[in-house]
């Protein structure tokens, strides 16, 4: 009896701890419950890389992870799908276009030298580009697809004309020499992007600025072969150039644009081209409705199970209901402690594991009734019931864990969430069935007023009742 009291004290401590964890640590919600954006990125081969292998796919995934970390998205899901796709889920991000720009852009940065005698041409082309971009903003609100296409074509011609006014250095000063890039505010509402090179990049930058100092020609800062800024270098740097390995990209950026560009540059260039194959937005309202529906379904199902257990199994059924409530508290606390991101399939896995927790109790109580009908005492019947049911419970849980492992290993996204919550729930259900139900049942039969056989096995033959009472 002393052992049962110790276990009972442990159960009480676990219940108090679980309630404390649930009240203090919120469980993060997944994309389908919280709302946000989901992007499917298609990785494309090139002339040099004719087939996408696992190496290229992991390289793209690494760059995407770095860019998402820069965006500050909480609980993102990034995983490879098939041989040439990457699935990105961004809970709480309601602007998929902004996410698409950051994740899909190649962010190939290069500093180029303006050719001699092109100052007037560059000024004219930049003025023309400003007009075309302003027109582009106006056309976005219209449905004139022909005008939009024509304006876009003119922008491309303008950009190509500007590109021809610059030449690359040898070796080229490109983004791989960057150590850091971040947005910084200037006067007014404009932002710049500050960048810092490593030692080799700093030396190349000093040589480039030295060659252009005092000439009136600018440094062409190109991102994805498009001119972002073309600052000139003052004559005071003619002797040694701009040393120190630091520079600023000016371009009248907004705070968001500066931050996005910094994220792209820090993340580095993608090893192969990509395109957004699918874009999907999940509204927060849908997530809220899903949570409410899941809660109603869970409460309704749990209530029916609790009622059935009491009606059919009497006192053991009531004890199983208490163990089931304990199970729910412990499982929820485990979700919070392990940082499990809750999704709709995850909730389904949790509810399914409740059913499996009841299944273990059903096996135990049926074995106990068999022992009572065989004429054993109440204590021996309960003890044998747990002993005989244990192997069946273990086999059932092990096979479920194997299925969960296969789903988690081979599945993706929401399937993994289902597998994880189900596996964790099954582990806790086994603990509560073997420990909580067993302890509470032995405590119950130690109370004389609860040793009536009809509380455990209704319709027991009279002869067996006499033997059980002995």
CSV table of C-alpha atoms in Angstrom, one decimal:
chain,number,residue,atom,x,y,z
A,1,UNK,CA,0.0,0.0,0.0
A,2,UNK,CA,2.9,2.3,0.7
A,3,UNK,CA,4.1,1.9,-2.9
A,4,UNK,CA,0.6,2.9,-4.1
A,5,UNK,CA,0.6,6.0,-1.9
A,6,UNK,CA,4.0,7.0,-3.3
A,7,UNK,CA,2.8,6.6,-6.9
A,8,UNK,CA,-0.4,8.6,-6.0
A,9,UNK,CA,1.8,11.4,-4.7
A,10,UNK,CA,3.9,11.4,-7.9
A,11,UNK,CA,0.7,11.6,-10.0
A,12,UNK,CA,-0.5,14.6,-8.0
A,13,UNK,CA,2.8,16.3,-8.5
A,14,UNK,CA,2.8,15.6,-12.3
A,15,UNK,CA,-0.8,17.0,-12.5
A,16,UNK,CA,0.2,20.2,-10.8
A,17,UNK,CA,3.4,20.6,-12.9
A,18,UNK,CA,1.4,19.9,-16.1
A,19,UNK,CA,-1.2,22.6,-15.2
A,20,UNK,CA,1.6,25.1,-14.5
A,21,UNK,CA,3.3,24.4,-17.8
A,22,UNK,CA,0.0,24.7,-19.7
A,23,UNK,CA,-0.7,28.1,-18.1
A,24,UNK,CA,2.8,29.5,-18.7
A,25,UNK,CA,4.0,28.1,-22.0
A,26,UNK,CA,1.7,28.7,-25.0
A,27,UNK,CA,1.8,26.2,-27.8
A,28,UNK,CA,2.7,27.7,-31.2
A,29,UNK,CA,0.1,27.3,-33.9
A,30,UNK,CA,0.9,26.0,-37.4
A,31,UNK,CA,0.1,27.6,-40.7
A,32,UNK,CA,-3.4,26.0,-41.0
A,33,UNK,CA,-4.5,27.4,-37.6
A,34,UNK,CA,-2.6,30.7,-37.3
A,35,UNK,CA,-2.9,31.7,-41.0
A,36,UNK,CA,0.0,32.8,-43.2
A,37,UNK,CA,1.7,32.0,-46.5
A,38,UNK,CA,2.8,28.8,-48.2
A,39,UNK,CA,5.2,28.8,-51.1
A,40,UNK,CA,6.4,25.9,-53.3
A,41,UNK,CA,9.8,26.7,-54.8
A,42,UNK,CA,10.7,25.0,-58.0
A,43,UNK,CA,14.5,24.4,-58.4
A,44,UNK,CA,15.5,24.6,-62.1
A,45,UNK,CA,18.6,23.1,-63.9
A,46,UNK,CA,21.0,25.2,-65.9
A,47,UNK,CA,23.4,24.6,-68.8
A,48,UNK,CA,26.2,23.7,-66.3
A,49,UNK,CA,23.9,21.8,-63.9
A,50,UNK,CA,21.7,19.7,-66.1
A,51,UNK,CA,20.1,17.6,-63.3
A,52,UNK,CA,19.1,18.7,-59.8
A,53,UNK,CA,20.7,16.5,-57.2
A,54,UNK,CA,20.3,16.3,-53.5
A,55,UNK,CA,23.4,18.6,-53.2
A,56,UNK,CA,21.8,21.5,-55.2
A,57,UNK,CA,18.5,21.0,-53.4
A,58,UNK,CA,20.1,21.2,-50.0
A,59,UNK,CA,22.1,24.3,-51.1
A,60,UNK,CA,18.9,26.1,-52.1
A,61,UNK,CA,17.3,25.1,-48.9
A,62,UNK,CA,20.2,26.5,-46.8
A,63,UNK,CA,20.0,29.8,-48.6
A,64,UNK,CA,16.2,29.9,-48.1
A,65,UNK,CA,16.6,29.1,-44.4
A,66,UNK,CA,19.0,32.0,-44.0
A,67,UNK,CA,16.7,34.4,-45.7
A,68,UNK,CA,13.7,33.3,-43.6
A,69,UNK,CA,15.7,33.7,-40.4
A,70,UNK,CA,16.5,37.3,-41.5
A,71,UNK,CA,12.7,37.9,-42.0
A,72,UNK,CA,12.2,37.0,-38.3
A,73,UNK,CA,9.3,34.5,-39.1
A,74,UNK,CA,8.4,32.4,-36.0
A,75,UNK,CA,8.0,28.6,-36.4
A,76,UNK,CA,8.6,28.4,-40.2
A,77,UNK,CA,8.5,25.0,-42.0
A,78,UNK,CA,11.1,24.5,-44.7
A,79,UNK,CA,11.5,21.1,-46.3
A,80,UNK,CA,12.3,19.4,-49.6
A,81,UNK,CA,9.5,17.9,-51.6
A,82,UNK,CA,10.4,15.3,-54.2
A,83,UNK,CA,13.5,15.7,-56.2
A,84,UNK,CA,13.4,19.4,-57.2
A,85,UNK,CA,11.0,21.3,-54.9
A,86,UNK,CA,11.1,23.0,-51.6
A,87,UNK,CA,8.0,23.7,-49.5
A,88,UNK,CA,8.1,26.8,-47.3
A,89,UNK,CA,5.3,27.6,-44.7
A,90,UNK,CA,5.4,31.0,-43.0
A,91,UNK,CA,2.9,31.3,-40.2
A,92,UNK,CA,1.8,34.8,-39.5
A,93,UNK,CA,3.1,36.2,-42.9
A,94,UNK,CA,0.1,37.6,-44.7
A,95,UNK,CA,2.0,39.2,-47.6
A,96,UNK,CA,3.1,36.3,-49.8
A,97,UNK,CA,4.4,38.7,-52.5
A,98,UNK,CA,6.9,40.1,-50.1
A,99,UNK,CA,8.0,36.6,-49.0
A,100,UNK,CA,8.2,35.6,-52.7
A,101,UNK,CA,10.5,38.5,-53.5
A,102,UNK,CA,12.8,37.6,-50.6
A,103,UNK,CA,12.9,33.9,-51.1
A,104,UNK,CA,12.8,33.7,-54.9
A,105,UNK,CA,15.2,36.4,-55.8
A,106,UNK,CA,18.7,35.3,-56.7
A,107,UNK,CA,20.3,38.4,-55.1
A,108,UNK,CA,23.4,38.3,-57.2
A,109,UNK,CA,25.3,41.5,-56.2
A,110,UNK,CA,28.1,42.9,-58.3
A,111,UNK,CA,30.0,46.2,-58.3
A,112,UNK,CA,31.0,47.4,-61.8
A,113,UNK,CA,33.0,50.2,-63.2
A,114,UNK,CA,31.3,52.9,-65.4
A,115,UNK,CA,32.8,53.2,-68.8
A,116,UNK,CA,34.6,56.4,-69.8
A,117,UNK,CA,32.5,59.0,-71.7
A,118,UNK,CA,29.1,57.5,-70.7
A,119,UNK,CA,28.1,60.1,-68.1
A,120,UNK,CA,25.5,61.9,-70.2
A,121,UNK,CA,24.0,58.7,-71.5
A,122,UNK,CA,23.6,57.2,-68.0
A,123,UNK,CA,21.8,60.4,-66.8
A,124,UNK,CA,19.4,60.2,-69.7
A,125,UNK,CA,18.7,56.5,-69.3
A,126,UNK,CA,18.1,56.8,-65.5
A,127,UNK,CA,15.7,59.7,-66.1
A,128,UNK,CA,13.8,57.5,-68.6
A,129,UNK,CA,13.8,54.6,-66.2
A,130,UNK,CA,12.2,56.7,-63.5
A,131,UNK,CA,9.4,57.7,-65.8
A,132,UNK,CA,8.8,54.1,-66.9
A,133,UNK,CA,8.7,52.9,-63.3
A,134,UNK,CA,6.3,55.6,-62.4
A,135,UNK,CA,4.1,54.6,-65.3
A,136,UNK,CA,4.4,51.0,-64.2
A,137,UNK,CA,2.9,51.9,-60.8
A,138,UNK,CA,0.0,53.6,-62.5
A,139,UNK,CA,-0.7,50.7,-64.8
A,140,UNK,CA,-0.9,48.2,-61.9
A,141,UNK,CA,-4.3,49.5,-61.0
A,142,UNK,CA,-5.6,49.1,-64.6
A,143,UNK,CA,-6.6,46.1,-66.5
A,144,UNK,CA,-4.8,47.1,-69.7
A,145,UNK,CA,-2.6,44.0,-70.1
A,146,UNK,CA,-1.2,45.2,-73.4
A,147,UNK,CA,0.0,48.5,-72.0
A,148,UNK,CA,1.5,46.7,-69.0
A,149,UNK,CA,3.4,44.3,-71.3
A,150,UNK,CA,4.6,47.2,-73.5
A,151,UNK,CA,5.9,49.2,-70.5
A,152,UNK,CA,7.6,46.1,-69.1
A,153,UNK,CA,9.4,45.6,-72.5
A,154,UNK,CA,10.6,49.2,-72.5
A,155,UNK,CA,11.9,48.8,-69.0
A,156,UNK,CA,13.9,45.7,-70.0
A,157,UNK,CA,15.4,47.6,-73.0
A,158,UNK,CA,16.2,50.5,-70.8
A,159,UNK,CA,17.9,48.2,-68.2
A,160,UNK,CA,20.0,46.5,-71.0
A,161,UNK,CA,21.1,49.9,-72.3
A,162,UNK,CA,22.3,50.9,-68.7
A,163,UNK,CA,24.1,47.5,-68.3
A,164,UNK,CA,26.1,48.2,-71.4
A,165,UNK,CA,27.5,51.4,-69.9
A,166,UNK,CA,29.4,49.5,-67.2
A,167,UNK,CA,32.1,46.8,-67.2
A,168,UNK,CA,33.0,44.2,-64.6
A,169,UNK,CA,36.3,44.3,-62.8
A,170,UNK,CA,38.8,41.6,-63.0
A,171,UNK,CA,38.4,39.7,-60.7
A,172,UNK,CA,34.7,40.6,-60.3
A,173,UNK,CA,33.6,42.2,-57.1
A,174,UNK,CA,30.5,40.2,-56.3
A,175,UNK,CA,28.3,39.2,-53.3
A,176,UNK,CA,30.4,36.3,-52.2
A,177,UNK,CA,32.8,38.7,-50.6
A,178,UNK,CA,30.2,40.2,-48.3
A,179,UNK,CA,30.3,39.6,-44.6
A,180,UNK,CA,27.2,41.6,-43.6
A,181,UNK,CA,24.4,43.7,-45.1
A,182,UNK,CA,21.7,45.6,-43.2
A,183,UNK,CA,19.3,48.6,-43.6
A,184,UNK,CA,20.1,51.9,-42.0
A,185,UNK,CA,17.9,55.0,-41.9
A,186,UNK,CA,18.9,58.3,-43.4
A,187,UNK,CA,17.4,61.8,-43.2
A,188,UNK,CA,13.7,61.8,-43.9
A,189,UNK,CA,11.9,58.5,-44.6
A,190,UNK,CA,14.6,57.1,-46.8
A,191,UNK,CA,16.8,54.1,-46.0
A,192,UNK,CA,20.2,52.8,-47.3
A,193,UNK,CA,21.7,49.4,-47.2
A,194,UNK,CA,25.1,49.3,-45.4
A,195,UNK,CA,27.4,46.5,-46.5
A,196,UNK,CA,30.7,45.1,-45.2
A,197,UNK,CA,33.2,43.1,-47.2
A,198,UNK,CA,35.7,40.5,-46.0
A,199,UNK,CA,39.4,41.2,-46.4
A,200,UNK,CA,39.7,40.2,-50.0
A,201,UNK,CA,36.5,42.0,-51.0
A,202,UNK,CA,37.7,45.1,-49.1
A,203,UNK,CA,40.9,45.1,-51.2
A,204,UNK,CA,39.0,44.8,-54.4
A,205,UNK,CA,36.6,47.6,-53.4
A,206,UNK,CA,39.6,49.8,-52.5
A,207,UNK,CA,41.1,49.2,-56.0
A,208,UNK,CA,37.8,49.9,-57.7
A,209,UNK,CA,37.2,53.2,-55.9
A,210,UNK,CA,40.8,54.2,-56.5
A,211,UNK,CA,40.4,53.8,-60.2
A,212,UNK,CA,37.2,55.9,-60.3
A,213,UNK,CA,38.1,58.6,-57.7
A,214,UNK,CA,37.7,62.1,-59.1
A,215,UNK,CA,36.7,61.0,-62.7
A,216,UNK,CA,33.0,61.8,-62.4
A,217,UNK,CA,32.1,58.2,-63.3
A,218,UNK,CA,30.2,56.1,-60.8
A,219,UNK,CA,30.4,52.6,-59.3
A,220,UNK,CA,27.5,50.6,-60.7
A,221,UNK,CA,25.9,48.5,-58.0
A,222,UNK,CA,23.9,45.8,-59.7
A,223,UNK,CA,21.5,43.4,-58.1
A,224,UNK,CA,20.4,40.6,-60.4
A,225,UNK,CA,21.9,42.5,-63.4
A,226,UNK,CA,19.8,45.6,-62.6
A,227,UNK,CA,21.3,48.9,-61.6
A,228,UNK,CA,20.4,49.8,-58.0
A,229,UNK,CA,22.7,52.7,-57.4
A,230,UNK,CA,25.7,54.4,-59.1
A,231,UNK,CA,27.5,56.6,-56.5
A,232,UNK,CA,30.6,58.5,-57.6
A,233,UNK,CA,33.9,58.6,-55.7
A,234,UNK,CA,35.4,61.9,-54.6
A,235,UNK,CA,39.0,62.9,-55.6
A,236,UNK,CA,40.2,62.6,-52.0
A,237,UNK,CA,40.2,58.8,-52.5
A,238,UNK,CA,42.5,58.9,-55.5
A,239,UNK,CA,45.6,57.8,-53.6
A,240,UNK,CA,44.3,54.6,-51.9
A,241,UNK,CA,40.6,54.3,-52.6
A,242,UNK,CA,38.0,53.7,-50.0
A,243,UNK,CA,39.6,51.4,-47.4
A,244,UNK,CA,38.1,49.6,-44.5
A,245,UNK,CA,35.9,47.2,-46.4
A,246,UNK,CA,32.6,49.1,-45.8
A,247,UNK,CA,30.2,50.7,-48.3
A,248,UNK,CA,26.6,52.0,-48.5
A,249,UNK,CA,24.1,51.2,-51.3
A,250,UNK,CA,21.9,54.3,-51.8
A,251,UNK,CA,18.6,54.1,-53.7
A,252,UNK,CA,15.8,55.8,-51.8
A,253,UNK,CA,14.7,52.5,-50.2
A,254,UNK,CA,11.8,52.2,-47.8
A,255,UNK,CA,12.5,50.5,-44.5
A,256,UNK,CA,11.0,47.2,-45.8
A,257,UNK,CA,12.9,47.3,-49.0
A,258,UNK,CA,16.2,47.9,-47.2
A,259,UNK,CA,15.5,45.1,-44.8
A,260,UNK,CA,14.5,42.7,-47.7
A,261,UNK,CA,17.6,43.6,-49.7
A,262,UNK,CA,19.8,43.1,-46.6
A,263,UNK,CA,18.3,39.6,-46.0
A,264,UNK,CA,18.9,38.6,-49.6
A,265,UNK,CA,22.5,39.8,-49.6
A,266,UNK,CA,23.3,38.1,-46.3
A,267,UNK,CA,21.7,34.9,-47.4
A,268,UNK,CA,23.9,34.8,-50.5
A,269,UNK,CA,23.1,33.9,-54.1
A,270,UNK,CA,21.1,30.8,-54.8
A,271,UNK,CA,23.3,28.1,-56.4
A,272,UNK,CA,20.7,27.5,-59.2
A,273,UNK,CA,17.8,29.4,-60.6
A,274,UNK,CA,14.4,29.0,-58.8
A,275,UNK,CA,10.8,30.1,-59.5
A,276,UNK,CA,7.7,30.1,-57.3
A,277,UNK,CA,5.6,27.2,-58.6
A,278,UNK,CA,2.7,27.7,-56.2
A,279,UNK,CA,1.7,30.4,-53.7
A,280,UNK,CA,-1.1,30.0,-51.2
A,281,UNK,CA,-2.5,32.1,-48.4
A,282,UNK,CA,-4.3,30.8,-45.4
A,283,UNK,CA,-6.5,33.3,-43.6
A,284,UNK,CA,-6.4,33.7,-39.8
A,285,UNK,CA,-10.2,33.4,-39.8
A,286,UNK,CA,-10.0,30.0,-41.3
A,287,UNK,CA,-7.5,29.0,-38.7
A,288,UNK,CA,-9.8,30.3,-35.9
A,289,UNK,CA,-12.8,28.4,-37.3
A,290,UNK,CA,-10.7,25.2,-37.6
A,291,UNK,CA,-9.6,25.5,-33.9
A,292,UNK,CA,-13.2,26.0,-32.7
A,293,UNK,CA,-14.4,23.0,-34.8
A,294,UNK,CA,-11.6,20.9,-33.5
A,295,UNK,CA,-12.3,21.9,-29.9
A,296,UNK,CA,-16.0,21.1,-30.3
A,297,UNK,CA,-15.2,17.7,-31.9
A,298,UNK,CA,-12.7,16.8,-29.3
A,299,UNK,CA,-14.9,17.8,-26.3
A,300,UNK,CA,-17.9,16.0,-27.8
A,301,UNK,CA,-16.0,12.8,-28.5
A,302,UNK,CA,-14.3,12.9,-25.1
A,303,UNK,CA,-17.6,13.4,-23.3
A,304,UNK,CA,-19.1,10.4,-25.1
A,305,UNK,CA,-16.1,8.2,-24.2
A,306,UNK,CA,-16.3,9.3,-20.6
A,307,UNK,CA,-20.0,8.4,-20.3
A,308,UNK,CA,-19.6,5.1,-22.1
A,309,UNK,CA,-16.7,4.0,-19.8
A,310,UNK,CA,-18.7,4.8,-16.6
A,311,UNK,CA,-21.9,3.1,-17.9
A,312,UNK,CA,-20.2,-0.1,-19.1
A,313,UNK,CA,-17.3,-0.5,-16.7
A,314,UNK,CA,-18.8,1.1,-13.6
A,315,UNK,CA,-16.1,2.1,-11.0
A,316,UNK,CA,-13.1,1.1,-13.2
A,317,UNK,CA,-14.6,3.1,-16.0
A,318,UNK,CA,-14.8,6.2,-13.7
A,319,UNK,CA,-11.1,5.6,-12.7
A,320,UNK,CA,-10.3,5.3,-16.4
A,321,UNK,CA,-12.0,8.7,-17.0
A,322,UNK,CA,-9.8,10.3,-14.3
A,323,UNK,CA,-6.7,8.7,-15.9
A,324,UNK,CA,-7.9,10.0,-19.3
A,325,UNK,CA,-8.1,13.6,-18.0
A,326,UNK,CA,-4.7,13.2,-16.4
A,327,UNK,CA,-3.4,11.9,-19.8
A,328,UNK,CA,-4.8,14.9,-21.6
A,329,UNK,CA,-3.1,17.3,-19.2
A,330,UNK,CA,0.3,15.5,-19.4
A,331,UNK,CA,0.2,15.3,-23.2
A,332,UNK,CA,-0.7,18.9,-23.6
A,333,UNK,CA,2.2,19.9,-21.2
A,334,UNK,CA,4.6,17.7,-23.3
A,335,UNK,CA,3.5,19.5,-26.4
A,336,UNK,CA,4.3,22.8,-24.8
A,337,UNK,CA,7.7,21.7,-23.3
A,338,UNK,CA,8.9,20.2,-26.6
A,339,UNK,CA,7.8,23.2,-28.7
A,340,UNK,CA,5.4,21.1,-30.8
A,341,UNK,CA,3.8,23.3,-33.5
A,342,UNK,CA,0.1,22.5,-33.4
A,343,UNK,CA,-1.7,21.9,-36.7
A,344,UNK,CA,-5.0,20.4,-37.6
A,345,UNK,CA,-3.5,17.0,-38.3
A,346,UNK,CA,-1.7,17.4,-35.0
A,347,UNK,CA,-5.0,17.9,-33.2
A,348,UNK,CA,-6.3,14.8,-35.0
A,349,UNK,CA,-3.3,12.8,-33.8
A,350,UNK,CA,-3.9,14.0,-30.3
A,351,UNK,CA,-7.6,13.0,-30.4
A,352,UNK,CA,-6.8,9.7,-31.9
A,353,UNK,CA,-4.3,9.0,-29.1
A,354,UNK,CA,-7.1,9.6,-26.6
A,355,UNK,CA,-9.0,6.8,-28.2
A,356,UNK,CA,-5.9,4.6,-27.9
A,357,UNK,CA,-5.5,5.5,-24.2
A,358,UNK,CA,-9.1,4.3,-23.7
A,359,UNK,CA,-8.3,1.1,-25.6
A,360,UNK,CA,-5.6,0.2,-23.1
A,361,UNK,CA,-8.0,0.6,-20.2
A,362,UNK,CA,-10.6,-1.5,-22.0
A,363,UNK,CA,-8.1,-4.4,-22.4
A,364,UNK,CA,-7.2,-4.2,-18.7
A,365,UNK,CA,-10.8,-4.1,-17.5
A,366,UNK,CA,-11.9,-7.0,-19.7
A,367,UNK,CA,-9.1,-9.1,-18.5
A,368,UNK,CA,-10.0,-8.2,-14.9
A,369,UNK,CA,-13.6,-9.3,-15.5
A,370,UNK,CA,-12.4,-12.6,-16.9
A,371,UNK,CA,-10.5,-13.2,-13.7
A,372,UNK,CA,-13.5,-12.3,-11.5
A,373,UNK,CA,-15.7,-14.7,-13.5
A,374,UNK,CA,-13.1,-17.4,-12.9
A,375,UNK,CA,-13.6,-17.0,-9.2
A,376,UNK,CA,-10.4,-15.1,-8.2
A,377,UNK,CA,-10.4,-12.5,-5.5
A,378,UNK,CA,-10.8,-8.8,-6.3
A,379,UNK,CA,-7.2,-8.0,-5.6
A,380,UNK,CA,-5.9,-10.9,-7.6
A,381,UNK,CA,-8.3,-10.2,-10.5
A,382,UNK,CA,-7.1,-6.6,-10.8
A,383,UNK,CA,-3.4,-7.6,-10.6
A,384,UNK,CA,-3.9,-10.4,-13.2
A,385,UNK,CA,-5.9,-8.1,-15.4
A,386,UNK,CA,-3.0,-5.6,-15.7
A,387,UNK,CA,-0.5,-8.4,-16.1
A,388,UNK,CA,-2.4,-10.2,-18.9
A,389,UNK,CA,-3.2,-7.0,-20.7
A,390,UNK,CA,0.3,-5.6,-20.7
A,391,UNK,CA,1.7,-7.6,-23.6
A,392,UNK,CA,-1.3,-6.7,-25.8
A,393,UNK,CA,-1.0,-3.0,-24.9
A,394,UNK,CA,2.8,-3.0,-25.6
A,395,UNK,CA,2.3,-4.8,-28.9
A,396,UNK,CA,-0.4,-2.3,-30.0
A,397,UNK,CA,1.7,0.7,-29.0
A,398,UNK,CA,4.9,-0.5,-30.6
A,399,UNK,CA,3.2,-1.1,-33.9
A,400,UNK,CA,1.7,2.4,-33.7
A,401,UNK,CA,5.1,3.8,-33.0
A,402,UNK,CA,6.5,2.0,-36.0
A,403,UNK,CA,3.7,3.5,-38.2
A,404,UNK,CA,4.4,7.0,-36.7
A,405,UNK,CA,8.1,6.6,-37.4
A,406,UNK,CA,7.4,5.7,-41.1
A,407,UNK,CA,5.0,8.7,-41.5
A,408,UNK,CA,7.5,11.1,-39.9
A,409,UNK,CA,10.4,9.8,-41.9
A,410,UNK,CA,8.7,9.5,-45.3
A,411,UNK,CA,6.0,12.2,-44.9
A,412,UNK,CA,6.2,15.9,-45.1
A,413,UNK,CA,4.6,19.0,-43.6
A,414,UNK,CA,1.3,18.3,-41.9
A,415,UNK,CA,1.8,14.5,-42.1
A,416,UNK,CA,4.9,14.9,-39.8
A,417,UNK,CA,2.8,16.9,-37.3
A,418,UNK,CA,0.2,14.1,-37.2
A,419,UNK,CA,2.9,11.4,-36.7
A,420,UNK,CA,4.7,13.4,-33.9
A,421,UNK,CA,1.6,14.2,-31.9
A,422,UNK,CA,0.3,10.6,-32.2
A,423,UNK,CA,3.6,9.0,-31.2
A,424,UNK,CA,3.9,11.3,-28.2
A,425,UNK,CA,0.3,10.8,-27.2
A,426,UNK,CA,0.7,7.0,-27.4
A,427,UNK,CA,3.7,7.1,-25.1
A,428,UNK,CA,1.9,9.2,-22.5
A,429,UNK,CA,-1.2,7.0,-22.8
A,430,UNK,CA,0.8,3.9,-22.0
A,431,UNK,CA,2.2,5.6,-18.9
A,432,UNK,CA,-1.2,6.7,-17.7
A,433,UNK,CA,-2.8,3.3,-18.3
A,434,UNK,CA,-0.1,1.3,-16.6
A,435,UNK,CA,0.7,3.8,-13.8
A,436,UNK,CA,-2.3,6.1,-13.2
A,437,UNK,CA,-5.1,3.6,-13.8
A,438,UNK,CA,-3.3,0.8,-11.9
A,439,UNK,CA,-2.5,3.0,-8.9
A,440,UNK,CA,-6.0,4.5,-8.7
A,441,UNK,CA,-7.6,1.1,-9.0
A,442,UNK,CA,-5.6,-0.4,-6.2
A,443,UNK,CA,-6.3,2.5,-4.0
A,444,UNK,CA,-10.0,2.0,-4.7
A,445,UNK,CA,-10.0,-1.7,-3.8
A,446,UNK,CA,-8.2,-0.8,-0.5
A,447,UNK,CA,-11.4,1.0,0.6
A,448,UNK,CA,-13.9,-1.4,2.1
A,449,UNK,CA,-16.9,0.5,0.8
A,450,UNK,CA,-15.6,0.2,-2.8
A,451,UNK,CA,-15.0,-3.6,-2.7
A,452,UNK,CA,-18.4,-4.5,-3.9
A,453,UNK,CA,-18.2,-6.8,-6.9
A,454,UNK,CA,-21.1,-5.2,-8.7
A,455,UNK,CA,-19.0,-2.0,-9.0
A,456,UNK,CA,-16.4,-4.0,-11.0
A,457,UNK,CA,-18.4,-6.8,-12.8
A,458,UNK,CA,-22.2,-6.6,-12.9
A,459,UNK,CA,-24.2,-9.8,-13.3
A,460,UNK,CA,-21.4,-11.9,-11.6
A,461,UNK,CA,-22.8,-15.4,-10.7
A,462,UNK,CA,-23.7,-15.8,-6.9
A,463,UNK,CA,-21.2,-18.6,-6.5
A,464,UNK,CA,-18.4,-16.5,-7.9
A,465,UNK,CA,-19.3,-13.6,-5.7
A,466,UNK,CA,-18.8,-15.7,-2.6
A,467,UNK,CA,-15.4,-16.8,-3.9
A,468,UNK,CA,-14.4,-13.2,-4.8
A,469,UNK,CA,-15.3,-11.9,-1.4
A,470,UNK,CA,-13.0,-14.4,0.3
